[in-house]
Amino acid sequence: MSEKAAKKMPAAGEQRIRLLSYNIQSGLQTASPREYITKGWKHFFPHPEKQENLDLISKLVVDFDIVGLQEVDAGSLRSSFLDQTAYLAHRADFPYWNKQVNRNAGPLAQYSNGFLSRIRPMETHTYSLPGLPGRGAILVDYGEGDEQFSVVFLHLALSRHGRLRQLSFVSDLIASRKHIAVMGDLNCPTDSGSLVDFMAKNGLKDATCGAPTYPSWQPVRKIDHIFLSDSLDTDTPHVIDFPLSDHLPVSVDVVLPFKLNESIPD
């Protein structure tokens, strides 16, 4: 992959990193409850709409530095055998990207998480989350040592019991890390007991605005999140009015401290 679009980190001063999280529903737009039924077949079969929506999504993500993606297809019948994470990385000129297949239905479907990055990761780890099969986490470390910036990309279970087990697992993953971002479709609101406890245990704060993200056509629930360590300052949180899925994307600018800048390679 070309490094021409890699994020250039200055040797001094503060640096803003733009984060975005988006459940893209494999490129399928849903504009009403009725369309879950009338367009449901498109979840399993290819359709030109998905390609068109991916091209529009690529124009959204191009303005960000680190992007977390949920419900991307890794290349199967329903996506016309297109690796959607790789496609978005190419279209938006992200030099670094990776994916994690969580539900492998062979040639029929490849349900995945993914991320795009303009900053070179030092390490990338993928984990299967506890509970019913099909949920995973990607942990990406930028920099090394005490001044490391770590990002966890998640898509949590629908059940409360499953989410509790998964959040406990993630807590263990990030316990030794100082500067952390946790982002994704967490399938529960910020004020749910499981998230309140998770944030308190790990010294995290809700970095996005309080606006709801789901369903995209008439949002009433905030279930898509970006959490950040208390050590990190934030600016310009948004829920973006971009209804090309059944979720809306969330974004925030992170202000990195000077030492953290130095630890992230150009």
Coordinates of N, CA and C in Angstrom, one line a residue, residues 31-265:
A31 N -34.4 3.2 4.9 CA -35.0 4.5 5.1 C -36.3 4.4 5.9
S32 N -36.7 3.2 6.3 CA -38.0 3.0 7.0 C -38.0 1.6 7.6
P33 N -38.8 1.3 8.6 CA -38.9 -0.1 9.1 C -39.4 -1.0 8.0
R34 N -40.3 -0.5 7.2 CA -40.8 -1.4 6.1 C -39.7 -1.9 5.2
E35 N -38.6 -1.2 5.0 CA -37.6 -1.6 4.1 C -36.8 -2.7 4.7
Y36 N -36.8 -3.0 6.0 CA -36.2 -4.2 6.5 C -36.8 -5.4 5.8
I37 N -38.1 -5.3 5.5 CA -38.8 -6.4 4.8 C -38.6 -6.4 3.3
T38 N -39.0 -5.2 2.8 CA -39.0 -5.1 1.3 C -37.7 -5.1 0.7
K39 N -36.6 -4.7 1.4 CA -35.3 -4.7 0.9 C -34.4 -5.7 1.6
G40 N -35.0 -6.6 2.4 CA -34.3 -7.6 3.2 C -33.5 -8.5 2.3
W41 N -34.0 -8.8 1.1 CA -33.2 -9.8 0.2 C -31.9 -9.2 -0.2
K42 N -31.7 -7.9 -0.1 CA -30.5 -7.3 -0.5 C -29.3 -7.6 0.5
H43 N -29.7 -8.0 1.7 CA -28.7 -8.4 2.7 C -27.9 -9.7 2.2
F44 N -28.5 -10.4 1.3 CA -28.0 -11.7 0.9 C -27.6 -11.8 -0.5
F45 N -27.9 -10.8 -1.3 CA -27.6 -10.9 -2.7 C -27.0 -9.5 -3.2
P46 N -26.2 -9.6 -4.2 CA -25.6 -8.3 -4.7 C -26.6 -7.4 -5.3
H47 N -26.3 -6.1 -5.3 CA -27.2 -5.1 -5.9 C -26.3 -3.8 -6.2
P48 N -26.5 -3.2 -7.3 CA -25.7 -2.0 -7.6 C -25.8 -0.9 -6.6
E49 N -26.9 -0.8 -5.8 CA -27.0 0.2 -4.8 C -25.9 0.2 -3.8
K50 N -25.4 -1.0 -3.4 CA -24.3 -1.1 -2.5 C -23.1 -0.5 -3.0
Q51 N -22.7 -0.7 -4.2 CA -21.5 -0.1 -4.8 C -21.7 1.4 -4.8
E52 N -22.8 1.9 -5.2 CA -23.1 3.3 -5.3 C -22.9 4.0 -3.9
N53 N -23.5 3.3 -2.8 CA -23.4 3.8 -1.5 C -21.9 3.8 -1.0
L54 N -21.2 2.7 -1.3 CA -19.8 2.7 -0.9 C -19.0 3.8 -1.5
D55 N -19.3 4.2 -2.7 CA -18.6 5.4 -3.3 C -18.9 6.6 -2.6
L56 N -20.2 6.8 -2.1 CA -20.6 7.9 -1.3 C -19.9 7.9 0.0
I57 N -19.9 6.7 0.7 CA -19.2 6.6 2.0 C -17.7 7.0 1.9
S58 N -17.1 6.6 0.8 CA -15.7 6.9 0.6 C -15.4 8.4 0.6
K59 N -16.4 9.2 0.1 CA -16.3 10.6 0.1 C -16.5 11.2 1.5
L60 N -17.2 10.5 2.4 CA -17.3 10.9 3.8 C -16.0 10.6 4.6
V61 N -15.5 9.4 4.5 CA -14.4 9.0 5.3 C -13.1 9.7 4.9
V62 N -13.0 10.2 3.7 CA -11.8 10.8 3.3 C -11.3 12.0 4.1
D63 N -12.2 12.6 4.9 CA -11.8 13.7 5.7 C -11.3 13.3 7.1
F64 N -11.2 12.0 7.4 CA -10.8 11.5 8.7 C -9.5 10.8 8.7
D65 N -8.9 10.6 9.9 CA -7.6 10.0 10.1 C -7.7 8.5 10.5
I66 N -8.7 8.2 11.3 CA -8.9 6.8 11.7 C -10.4 6.5 11.7
V67 N -10.8 5.5 11.0 CA -12.2 5.2 10.8 C -12.4 3.7 11.2
G68 N -13.5 3.5 12.1 CA -13.9 2.2 12.4 C -15.2 1.9 11.7
L69 N -15.2 0.7 11.1 CA -16.3 0.2 10.3 C -17.0 -1.0 10.9
Q70 N -18.3 -1.1 11.0 CA -19.0 -2.3 11.4 C -19.9 -2.7 10.2
E71 N -20.2 -4.0 10.2 CA -21.0 -4.6 9.2 C -20.5 -4.3 7.8
V72 N -19.2 -4.5 7.6 CA -18.6 -4.5 6.3 C -18.5 -6.0 5.8
D73 N -18.6 -6.2 4.5 CA -18.5 -7.5 4.0 C -17.0 -7.6 3.4
A74 N -16.4 -8.8 3.7 CA -15.0 -9.0 3.3 C -14.9 -9.6 1.9
G75 N -16.0 -9.8 1.2 CA -15.9 -10.3 -0.2 C -16.6 -11.6 -0.4
S76 N -17.9 -11.4 -0.7 CA -18.8 -12.6 -0.9 C -19.8 -12.3 -1.9
L77 N -20.8 -13.2 -2.1 CA -21.8 -13.0 -3.1 C -22.6 -11.7 -2.9
R78 N -22.9 -11.4 -1.6 CA -23.8 -10.3 -1.4 C -23.1 -8.9 -1.7
S79 N -21.8 -8.9 -1.7 CA -21.0 -7.7 -2.0 C -20.4 -7.8 -3.4
S80 N -20.9 -8.7 -4.2 CA -20.3 -8.9 -5.5 C -18.8 -9.3 -5.4
F81 N -18.5 -10.0 -4.3 CA -17.2 -10.5 -4.0 C -16.1 -9.3 -3.9
L82 N -16.6 -8.2 -3.4 CA -15.8 -7.0 -3.1 C -15.5 -7.0 -1.7
D83 N -14.2 -6.9 -1.3 CA -13.8 -6.6 0.0 C -14.0 -5.1 0.3
Q84 N -15.1 -4.9 1.1 CA -15.5 -3.5 1.2 C -14.6 -2.6 2.0
T85 N -13.9 -3.2 3.0 CA -12.9 -2.4 3.7 C -11.7 -2.0 2.8
A86 N -11.2 -2.9 2.0 CA -10.2 -2.6 1.1 C -10.6 -1.6 0.0
Y87 N -11.8 -1.8 -0.4 CA -12.3 -0.8 -1.4 C -12.4 0.6 -0.9
L88 N -12.9 0.8 0.3 CA -13.0 2.1 0.9 C -11.6 2.7 1.1
A89 N -10.7 1.8 1.6 CA -9.3 2.3 1.8 C -8.7 2.8 0.5
H90 N -9.0 2.1 -0.6 CA -8.4 2.5 -1.9 C -9.1 3.8 -2.4
R91 N -10.4 3.8 -2.3 CA -11.2 5.0 -2.8 C -10.8 6.3 -2.1
A92 N -10.6 6.1 -0.8 CA -10.4 7.3 0.1 C -8.9 7.5 0.4
D93 N -8.0 6.7 -0.3 CA -6.6 6.9 -0.2 C -6.1 6.7 1.2
F94 N -6.5 5.7 1.9 CA -6.0 5.3 3.3 C -4.9 4.3 3.0
P95 N -3.6 4.6 3.5 CA -2.5 3.7 3.3 C -2.6 2.5 4.2
Y96 N -3.3 2.5 5.3 CA -3.3 1.4 6.2 C -4.8 1.0 6.5
W97 N -5.0 -0.3 6.5 CA -6.4 -0.8 6.8 C -6.3 -2.3 7.2
N98 N -7.3 -2.7 7.8 CA -7.4 -4.2 8.1 C -8.8 -4.5 8.4
K99 N -9.1 -5.8 8.4 CA -10.5 -6.3 8.6 C -10.4 -7.5 9.5
Q100 N -11.6 -7.8 10.1 CA -11.7 -9.0 10.9 C -13.1 -9.7 10.5
V101 N -13.0 -10.9 10.0 CA -14.2 -11.6 9.6 C -14.7 -12.3 10.9
N102 N -15.9 -12.0 11.3 CA -16.5 -12.5 12.5 C -17.6 -13.6 12.3
R103 N -18.2 -13.5 11.1 CA -19.2 -14.6 10.7 C -18.8 -15.0 9.3
N104 N -18.3 -16.2 9.1 CA -17.9 -16.6 7.8 C -18.9 -17.6 7.3
A105 N -19.7 -17.1 6.3 CA -20.7 -18.0 5.7 C -20.1 -18.4 4.3
G106 N -18.8 -18.5 4.2 CA -18.2 -18.9 2.9 C -18.5 -17.9 1.8
P107 N -18.9 -18.4 0.6 CA -19.1 -17.5 -0.5 C -20.4 -16.7 -0.4
L108 N -21.2 -17.0 0.6 CA -22.5 -16.3 0.7 C -22.4 -15.0 1.5
A109 N -21.6 -14.9 2.5 CA -21.5 -13.7 3.3 C -20.2 -13.8 4.2
Q110 N -19.6 -12.6 4.3 CA -18.4 -12.5 5.2 C -18.6 -11.3 6.1
Y111 N -19.2 -11.5 7.2 CA -19.6 -10.4 8.1 C -18.3 -9.9 8.9
S112 N -18.0 -8.6 8.8 CA -16.7 -8.2 9.3 C -16.8 -6.9 10.0
N113 N -15.7 -6.6 10.9 CA -15.3 -5.3 11.3 C -14.1 -4.9 10.5
G114 N -13.9 -3.6 10.4 CA -12.7 -3.1 9.7 C -12.3 -1.7 10.2
F115 N -11.1 -1.3 9.8 CA -10.6 0.0 10.1 C -9.8 0.5 9.0
L116 N -9.8 1.9 8.9 CA -8.9 2.6 7.9 C -8.1 3.6 8.7
S117 N -6.8 3.8 8.3 CA -5.9 4.6 9.1 C -5.0 5.4 8.2
R118 N -4.8 6.7 8.4 CA -3.7 7.4 7.8 C -2.4 7.4 8.6
I119 N -2.5 6.9 9.8 CA -1.3 6.8 10.6 C -0.8 5.3 10.7
R120 N 0.4 5.1 10.6 CA 1.0 3.7 10.6 C 0.8 3.0 11.9
P121 N 0.1 1.9 12.0 CA 0.0 1.2 13.3 C 1.3 0.5 13.6
M122 N 1.6 0.4 14.9 CA 2.7 -0.4 15.3 C 2.3 -1.9 15.4
E123 N 1.1 -2.1 15.9 CA 0.6 -3.5 16.0 C -0.9 -3.5 15.9
T124 N -1.4 -4.6 15.3 CA -2.8 -4.8 15.2 C -3.1 -6.2 15.7
H125 N -4.1 -6.3 16.6 CA -4.6 -7.5 17.1 C -6.0 -7.7 16.9
T126 N -6.5 -8.9 16.6 CA -7.9 -9.2 16.5 C -8.3 -10.3 17.5
Y127 N -9.5 -10.1 18.0 CA -10.0 -11.0 19.1 C -11.4 -11.4 18.8
S128 N -11.7 -12.7 19.1 CA -13.1 -13.1 19.1 C -13.7 -12.8 20.5
L129 N -14.8 -12.1 20.5 CA -15.4 -11.8 21.8 C -16.2 -12.9 22.4
P130 N -16.3 -13.0 23.7 CA -17.0 -14.1 24.4 C -18.5 -14.0 24.1
G131 N -19.2 -15.1 24.3 CA -20.7 -15.1 24.0 C -20.9 -15.9 22.7
L132 N -22.1 -15.7 22.1 CA -22.4 -16.4 20.9 C -21.4 -16.0 19.8
P133 N -21.1 -16.9 18.9 CA -20.1 -16.6 17.8 C -20.6 -15.5 16.9
G134 N -19.6 -14.7 16.4 CA -20.0 -13.7 15.5 C -19.6 -12.3 15.9
R135 N -19.0 -12.1 17.1 CA -18.7 -10.7 17.5 C -17.2 -10.7 17.7
G136 N -16.6 -9.6 17.3 CA -15.1 -9.5 17.5 C -14.7 -8.1 17.8
A137 N -13.4 -7.9 18.1 CA -12.8 -6.7 18.4 C -11.4 -6.6 17.7
I138 N -11.1 -5.4 17.2 CA -9.8 -5.1 16.7 C -9.1 -4.1 17.6
L139 N -7.9 -4.4 18.0 CA -7.1 -3.5 18.9 C -5.9 -3.1 18.1
V140 N -5.7 -1.8 17.9 CA -4.6 -1.2 17.1 C -3.8 -0.3 18.0
D141 N -2.5 -0.5 18.1 CA -1.6 0.3 18.9 C -0.8 1.2 18.0
Y142 N -0.8 2.5 18.3 CA 0.1 3.5 17.6 C 1.1 3.9 18.6
G143 N 2.4 3.9 18.2 CA 3.5 4.2 19.1 C 3.8 3.1 20.1
E144 N 4.7 3.4 21.0 CA 5.2 2.4 21.9 C 5.3 3.0 23.4
G145 N 5.4 2.0 24.3 CA 5.7 2.4 25.7 C 4.6 3.2 26.4
D146 N 4.9 4.0 27.3 CA 3.9 4.7 28.1 C 3.1 5.7 27.3
E147 N 3.7 6.2 26.2 CA 3.0 7.2 25.4 C 2.4 6.6 24.1
Q148 N 1.7 5.5 24.3 CA 1.1 4.8 23.2 C -0.4 5.2 23.1
F149 N -0.9 5.3 21.9 CA -2.3 5.6 21.6 C -2.9 4.3 21.0
S150 N -3.9 3.8 21.7 CA -4.5 2.5 21.3 C -6.0 2.7 21.0
V151 N -6.5 2.1 19.9 CA -7.8 2.2 19.5 C -8.5 0.8 19.4
V152 N -9.7 0.6 20.0 CA -10.4 -0.6 19.9 C -11.6 -0.4 19.1
F153 N -11.8 -1.2 18.1 CA -13.0 -1.2 17.2 C -13.9 -2.4 17.6
L154 N -15.2 -2.1 17.8 CA -16.1 -3.1 18.4 C -17.4 -3.1 17.7
H155 N -18.1 -4.3 17.8 CA -19.5 -4.4 17.5 C -20.0 -5.4 18.5
L156 N -20.8 -4.9 19.5 CA -21.2 -5.7 20.6 C -22.5 -6.5 20.3
A157 N -22.8 -7.4 21.2 CA -23.9 -8.3 21.1 C -25.2 -7.5 21.3
L158 N -26.3 -8.1 20.9 CA -27.6 -7.5 21.1 C -28.1 -7.7 22.5
S159 N -27.7 -8.8 23.2 CA -28.2 -9.2 24.5 C -27.4 -8.5 25.6
R160 N -28.0 -8.1 26.7 CA -27.3 -7.4 27.8 C -26.3 -8.3 28.4
H161 N -26.6 -9.6 28.6 CA -25.7 -10.6 29.2 C -24.4 -10.7 28.3
G162 N -24.7 -10.8 27.0 CA -23.5 -10.9 26.0 C -22.6 -9.6 26.1
R163 N -23.2 -8.5 26.1 CA -22.5 -7.2 26.2 C -21.6 -7.1 27.5
L164 N -22.2 -7.5 28.6 CA -21.5 -7.5 29.8 C -20.2 -8.4 29.8
R165 N -20.3 -9.6 29.2 CA -19.2 -10.4 29.1 C -18.1 -9.8 28.1
Q166 N -18.6 -9.2 27.1 CA -17.7 -8.7 26.1 C -17.0 -7.4 26.6
L167 N -17.7 -6.6 27.3 CA -17.1 -5.4 27.9 C -16.1 -5.7 28.9
S168 N -16.3 -6.8 29.7 CA -15.3 -7.3 30.7 C -14.1 -7.7 30.0
F169 N -14.2 -8.4 28.8 CA -13.1 -8.9 28.0 C -12.3 -7.7 27.5
V170 N -13.0 -6.7 27.0 CA -12.3 -5.5 26.5 C -11.6 -4.8 27.6
S171 N -12.2 -4.7 28.8 CA -11.5 -4.1 29.9 C -10.2 -4.7 30.2
D172 N -10.1 -6.0 30.1 CA -8.8 -6.7 30.3 C -7.8 -6.4 29.3
L173 N -8.3 -6.2 28.0 CA -7.4 -5.9 26.9 C -6.7 -4.5 27.1
I174 N -7.5 -3.5 27.6 CA -7.0 -2.2 27.7 C -6.4 -1.8 29.0
A175 N -6.4 -2.7 30.0 CA -6.1 -2.4 31.4 C -4.7 -1.7 31.5
S176 N -3.8 -2.1 30.7 CA -2.4 -1.6 30.8 C -2.1 -0.4 29.9
R177 N -3.1 0.1 29.2 CA -2.9 1.1 28.3 C -3.4 2.5 28.8
K178 N -2.7 3.6 28.5 CA -3.0 4.9 29.1 C -3.9 5.7 28.2
H179 N -3.6 5.8 26.9 CA -4.4 6.7 26.0 C -5.2 5.8 25.1
I180 N -6.5 5.8 25.2 CA -7.3 4.8 24.6 C -8.5 5.5 23.9
A181 N -8.9 4.9 22.8 CA -10.2 5.2 22.1 C -10.9 3.9 21.9
V182 N -12.2 3.8 22.3 CA -13.0 2.7 22.1 C -14.2 3.1 21.2
M183 N -14.4 2.5 20.1 CA -15.5 3.0 19.2 C -16.2 1.9 18.5
G184 N -17.5 2.1 18.2 CA -18.2 1.1 17.4 C -19.7 1.2 17.7
D185 N -20.4 0.2 17.2 CA -21.8 0.0 17.4 C -21.9 -0.9 18.7
L186 N -22.2 -0.3 19.8 CA -22.2 -1.0 21.1 C -23.6 -1.5 21.5
N187 N -24.6 -1.2 20.7 CA -26.0 -1.8 20.8 C -26.6 -1.5 22.2
C188 N -26.2 -0.4 22.8 CA -26.8 0.1 24.0 C -26.5 1.6 24.2
P189 N -27.3 2.3 25.0 CA -27.1 3.8 25.1 C -26.0 4.0 26.2
T190 N -25.5 5.3 26.2 CA -24.4 5.7 27.1 C -24.8 5.5 28.5
D191 N -26.1 5.7 28.9 CA -26.5 5.7 30.3 C -26.9 4.3 30.7
S192 N -26.7 3.3 29.9 CA -26.9 1.9 30.3 C -25.9 1.5 31.4
G193 N -26.3 0.7 32.3 CA -25.5 0.3 33.4 C -24.2 -0.3 33.0
S194 N -24.2 -1.1 31.9 CA -23.0 -1.8 31.5 C -22.0 -0.8 31.0
L195 N -22.4 0.2 30.2 CA -21.5 1.2 29.7 C -21.0 2.2 30.8
V196 N -21.9 2.6 31.7 CA -21.5 3.4 32.8 C -20.4 2.8 33.6
D197 N -20.5 1.5 33.9 CA -19.5 0.7 34.7 C -18.2 0.6 33.9
F198 N -18.4 0.3 32.6 CA -17.2 0.1 31.7 C -16.4 1.4 31.6
M199 N -17.0 2.5 31.5 CA -16.3 3.8 31.4 C -15.6 4.1 32.7
A200 N -16.3 3.9 33.8 CA -15.8 4.2 35.1 C -14.6 3.3 35.4
K201 N -14.7 2.1 35.1 CA -13.6 1.1 35.4 C -12.3 1.5 34.6
N202 N -12.5 2.0 33.4 CA -11.3 2.2 32.5 C -10.9 3.6 32.3
G203 N -11.5 4.5 33.1 CA -11.2 6.0 33.0 C -11.5 6.5 31.7
L204 N -12.7 6.2 31.1 CA -13.1 6.7 29.8 C -14.3 7.7 29.9
K205 N -14.4 8.5 28.9 CA -15.5 9.4 28.8 C -16.2 9.3 27.5
D206 N -17.4 9.7 27.4 CA -18.2 9.7 26.2 C -17.7 10.9 25.4
A207 N -17.1 10.7 24.3 CA -16.5 11.8 23.5 C -17.4 12.4 22.4
T208 N -18.6 11.7 22.2 CA -19.5 12.2 21.1 C -20.6 12.9 21.8
C209 N -21.4 13.7 20.9 CA -22.5 14.4 21.4 C -23.6 13.5 21.8
G210 N -24.6 14.0 22.5 CA -25.7 13.2 23.0 C -26.8 12.8 22.0
A211 N -26.6 13.2 20.7 CA -27.7 12.9 19.7 C -27.8 11.5 19.4
P212 N -29.0 11.0 19.1 CA -29.2 9.6 18.8 C -28.6 9.2 17.4
T213 N -28.4 7.9 17.2 CA -27.8 7.5 16.0 C -28.6 6.4 15.3
Y214 N -29.6 5.9 15.9 CA -30.4 4.8 15.3 C -31.9 4.9 15.6
P215 N -32.7 4.6 14.7 CA -32.5 4.3 13.3 C -32.2 5.6 12.5
S216 N -31.5 5.4 11.4 CA -31.0 6.6 10.7 C -32.1 7.5 10.2
W217 N -33.2 7.0 9.8 CA -34.3 7.8 9.2 C -35.1 8.6 10.3
Q218 N -35.0 8.1 11.5 CA -35.7 8.9 12.6 C -35.0 8.5 13.9
P219 N -33.8 9.0 14.2 CA -33.0 8.5 15.3 C -33.7 8.7 16.7
V220 N -33.7 7.7 17.5 CA -34.2 7.7 18.8 C -33.3 7.1 19.8
R221 N -32.3 6.3 19.4 CA -31.4 5.7 20.3 C -29.9 6.0 20.0
K222 N -29.1 6.3 21.0 CA -27.7 6.5 20.8 C -27.0 5.2 21.1
I223 N -26.7 4.4 20.1 CA -26.0 3.1 20.3 C -24.6 3.0 19.6
D224 N -24.3 4.1 18.9 CA -23.0 4.2 18.3 C -22.1 5.2 19.0
H225 N -20.9 4.8 19.4 CA -20.2 5.5 20.4 C -18.7 5.7 20.1
I226 N -18.1 6.7 20.6 CA -16.6 6.8 20.7 C -16.3 7.2 22.1
F227 N -15.6 6.4 22.8 CA -15.1 6.7 24.2 C -13.6 7.0 24.2
L228 N -13.2 7.9 25.0 CA -11.8 8.3 25.1 C -11.3 8.3 26.5
S229 N -10.0 8.1 26.7 CA -9.4 8.2 28.0 C -9.5 9.6 28.5
D230 N -9.7 9.8 29.8 CA -9.7 11.1 30.4 C -8.4 11.9 30.1
S231 N -7.4 11.2 29.7 CA -6.1 11.9 29.4 C -6.1 12.6 28.1
L232 N -7.1 12.4 27.3 CA -7.2 13.0 26.0 C -8.3 14.1 25.9
D233 N -7.9 15.2 25.3 CA -8.9 16.3 25.1 C -9.6 16.1 23.8
T234 N -10.8 16.6 23.7 CA -11.6 16.4 22.5 C -12.2 17.7 22.0
D235 N -12.7 17.6 20.7 CA -13.3 18.8 20.1 C -14.2 18.3 19.0
T236 N -15.2 19.2 18.7 CA -16.1 19.0 17.6 C -16.7 17.6 17.4
P237 N -17.4 17.1 18.5 CA -18.1 15.9 18.3 C -19.4 16.0 17.5
H238 N -19.7 15.0 16.7 CA -20.8 15.1 15.8 C -21.5 13.7 15.6
V239 N -22.8 13.7 15.5 CA -23.5 12.7 14.8 C -23.8 13.2 13.4
I240 N -23.3 12.6 12.4 CA -23.4 13.1 11.1 C -24.7 12.7 10.3
D241 N -25.3 13.6 9.8 CA -26.6 13.3 9.0 C -26.2 12.7 7.7
F242 N -26.0 11.4 7.7 CA -25.5 10.7 6.5 C -26.2 9.4 6.5
P243 N -27.5 9.3 6.1 CA -28.3 8.1 6.3 C -28.2 7.1 5.2
L244 N -26.9 6.6 4.9 CA -26.8 5.6 3.9 C -26.7 4.2 4.5
S245 N -27.1 4.0 5.7 CA -27.2 2.7 6.4 C -28.5 2.8 7.3
D246 N -28.6 1.9 8.2 CA -29.7 2.1 9.2 C -29.1 2.8 10.5
H247 N -27.8 3.1 10.5 CA -27.2 3.8 11.6 C -26.6 5.1 11.0
L248 N -26.4 6.1 11.9 CA -25.7 7.3 11.5 C -24.3 7.3 12.0
P249 N -23.3 7.8 11.3 CA -21.9 7.8 11.8 C -21.7 8.8 12.9
V250 N -20.7 8.6 13.7 CA -20.3 9.5 14.8 C -18.9 9.8 14.6
S251 N -18.5 11.1 15.0 CA -17.1 11.5 14.8 C -16.7 12.4 16.0
V252 N -15.4 12.5 16.2 CA -14.8 13.5 17.1 C -13.4 13.7 16.8
D253 N -12.9 14.9 17.1 CA -11.5 15.3 17.0 C -10.8 15.0 18.3
V254 N -9.7 14.3 18.3 CA -8.9 14.1 19.5 C -7.7 14.9 19.5
V255 N -7.4 15.6 20.6 CA -6.2 16.4 20.8 C -5.2 15.6 21.5
L256 N -4.2 15.2 20.8 CA -3.1 14.3 21.4 C -2.1 15.2 22.1
P257 N -1.6 14.7 23.2 CA -0.5 15.4 23.9 C 0.8 15.3 23.2
F258 N 1.7 16.2 23.5 CA 3.0 16.3 22.7 C 3.8 15.0 22.7
K259 N 4.0 14.4 23.9 CA 4.8 13.2 23.9 C 4.1 12.0 23.1
L260 N 2.8 12.0 23.1 CA 2.1 11.0 22.3 C 2.4 11.2 20.8
N261 N 2.5 12.5 20.4 CA 2.8 12.8 19.0 C 4.2 12.2 18.6
E262 N 5.1 12.3 19.5 CA 6.5 11.9 19.2 C 6.6 10.4 19.1
S263 N 5.7 9.7 19.8 CA 5.7 8.2 19.8 C 5.1 7.6 18.6
I264 N 4.3 8.3 17.8 CA 3.7 7.8 16.6 C 4.5 8.0 15.4
P265 N 4.9 7.0 14.7 CA 5.8 7.2 13.5 C 5.1 7.9 12.4

